[in-house]
C-alpha angles and dihedrals in degrees: 000000000000119000117219132202122182126205140164102071123134148122118309136165121249110278092030132115139237134179119214122202131200115197116203131202135170120039116033109294094205091065092065132084102220132214139192120213133177137202123201122200111284093005136100121258110270136198116254108172145334136203133199124242093263094039092240096114127051136176131195140193111250090242093065103029111128093016105059128053124196118203141158140208108207092187089060096036089233136135122201139198116195109198119194133174089023119200130201088250089064088069107122146107107279122214133189117213139187114218118217118252092254091057091232099113144331131294094197144010129192122233093253136245124234120239117188121184116193123206 
């Protein structure tokens, strides 16, 4: 399995930007489709974005479309989430995740990184 460690979270004012990173180790990172999720206080974890193995295909939740960009660098075994025009409702713990090959669940989750957007 791949091991995942997120970084890059923090406190930012509304309208600001952050870039999250997810460093992968273990099994070959490039073999995994990769996802970002987030969980706000008192809410269920929700899908944010996904990216194909090559990075050529991406998918976003409607709530972040046009503001967030998912990308990956397979040579560096790293996944990214560029977040622009941040809103207070983006405040959450952000997780990267590696789906299993069957698409029925997840092989690995990171520990999460806190993003707080002040108004």
